[in-house]
Amino acid sequence: GAVVSQHPSRVICKSGTSVKIECRSLDFQATTMFWYRQFPKQSLMLMATSNEGSKATYEQGVEKDKFLINHASLTLSTLTVTSAHPEDSSFYICSARLNNYGYTFGSGTRLTVV
Amino acid sequence: AQSVAQPEDQVNVAEGNPLTVKCTYSVSGNPYLFWYVQYPNRGLQFLLKYITGDNLVKGSYGFEAEFNKSQTSFHLKKPSALVSDSALYFCAVSFQTSGSRLTFGEGTQLTVNP
């Protein structure tokens, strides 16, 4: 089946540094990918929708300059958390839309900013 | 606007008993409905979806869900719960449009007691 590989699974970074999270579609082409943020014991909050070759569409309240999304190819989308602060610590999950009205999810990245 | 609600934060059942995790939705037009399961620090795993056709949908691991248009519900069920079914369950809805986002419910923590 369609698989999205998300890396890293865990990352600890110092406050003020930037962190890049990658999501790769392994056996299909992902025209559209979604980035979510999840706080402990809470639901997934959509941060942005990225379409290959165009700028990402951010949800209201999400800082586009802080959460940089790049979807330069049909198999790779990246989320870069710039100048990370402890409040950015969270679980980030990517998702790709499949042709048959389905969605497949990455395994998530636990970001801890110290 | 589309929305989905999971009225129960937690559901506890005994192993071997039937389980139900509730979901109601609000959307204009015809919805696509999904159930996902999440284990700790992992991404979401697809269980089942309703697109069109039979109201009773059978999915992975013995789960099923019934689409009820009049009650705008899509409850998840399993005839006999396993301890390994203990996890966080999410209901989600999207529109029948290309590239449409998924909107998630709040999540329900299912605990199956041995």
GROMACS .gro file of C-alpha atoms in nm, chain B residues 16-86:
model
   71
  130GLY     CA    1  -1.460  -0.993   2.471
  131ASN     CA    2  -1.743  -0.741   2.498
  132PRO     CA    3  -1.868  -0.537   2.204
  133LEU     CA    4  -1.737  -0.185   2.173
  134THR     CA    5  -1.878   0.132   2.022
  135VAL     CA    6  -1.695   0.458   1.966
  136LYS     CA    7  -1.932   0.737   1.868
  137CYS     CA    8  -1.894   0.998   1.596
  138THR     CA    9  -2.132   1.258   1.457
  139TYR     CA   10  -2.063   1.496   1.174
  140SER     CA   11  -2.179   1.821   1.022
  141VAL     CA   12  -2.106   1.894   0.661
  142SER     CA   13  -2.280   2.043   0.361
  143GLY     CA   14  -2.322   1.793   0.084
  144ASN     CA   15  -2.214   1.433   0.085
  145PRO     CA   16  -1.937   1.348   0.329
  146TYR     CA   17  -1.646   1.114   0.311
  147LEU     CA   18  -1.605   0.964   0.658
  148PHE     CA   19  -1.302   0.793   0.804
  149TRP     CA   20  -1.185   0.618   1.119
  150TYR     CA   21  -0.821   0.609   1.221
  151VAL     CA   22  -0.639   0.458   1.517
  152GLN     CA   23  -0.330   0.601   1.683
  153TYR     CA   24  -0.091   0.423   1.915
  154PRO     CA   25   0.139   0.628   2.144
  155ASN     CA   26   0.395   0.837   1.957
  156ARG     CA   27   0.286   0.698   1.623
  157GLY     CA   28   0.108   0.826   1.317
  158LEU     CA   29  -0.247   0.736   1.226
  159GLN     CA   30  -0.346   0.398   1.091
  160PHE     CA   31  -0.643   0.371   0.858
  161LEU     CA   32  -0.930   0.153   0.977
  162LEU     CA   33  -1.213   0.217   0.733
  163LYS     CA   34  -1.394   0.476   0.527
  164TYR     CA   35  -1.736   0.551   0.388
  165ILE     CA   36  -1.753   0.706   0.044
  166THR     CA   37  -2.080   0.582  -0.102
  167GLY     CA   38  -2.284   0.265  -0.125
  168ASP     CA   39  -2.364   0.032   0.165
  169ASN     CA   40  -2.413   0.211   0.491
  170LEU     CA   41  -2.231  -0.064   0.681
  171VAL     CA   42  -1.859  -0.046   0.618
  172LYS     CA   43  -1.621  -0.322   0.722
  173GLY     CA   44  -1.260  -0.236   0.789
  174SER     CA   45  -0.934  -0.358   0.934
  175TYR     CA   46  -0.891  -0.570   1.249
  176GLY     CA   47  -1.259  -0.663   1.268
  177PHE     CA   48  -1.388  -0.307   1.298
  178GLU     CA   49  -1.696  -0.181   1.121
  179ALA     CA   50  -1.894   0.141   1.110
  180GLU     CA   51  -2.244   0.234   1.007
  181PHE     CA   52  -2.319   0.550   0.814
  182ASN     CA   53  -2.650   0.696   0.931
  183LYS     CA   54  -2.746   0.995   0.723
  184SER     CA   55  -3.058   1.086   0.919
  185GLN     CA   56  -2.866   1.093   1.246
  186THR     CA   57  -2.547   1.226   1.084
  187SER     CA   58  -2.350   0.959   1.265
  188PHE     CA   59  -2.071   0.718   1.182
  189HIS     CA   60  -2.015   0.510   1.494
  190LEU     CA   61  -1.726   0.263   1.506
  191LYS     CA   62  -1.803  -0.085   1.632
  192LYS     CA   63  -1.643  -0.419   1.700
  193PRO     CA   64  -1.828  -0.729   1.818
  194SER     CA   65  -1.557  -0.853   2.054
  195ALA     CA   66  -1.290  -0.619   2.192
  196LEU     CA   67  -0.927  -0.717   2.240
  197VAL     CA   68  -0.683  -0.567   2.490
  198SER     CA   69  -0.466  -0.476   2.191
  199ASP     CA   70  -0.747  -0.254   2.062
  200SER     CA   71  -0.665  -0.008   2.341
   0.00000   0.00000   0.00000
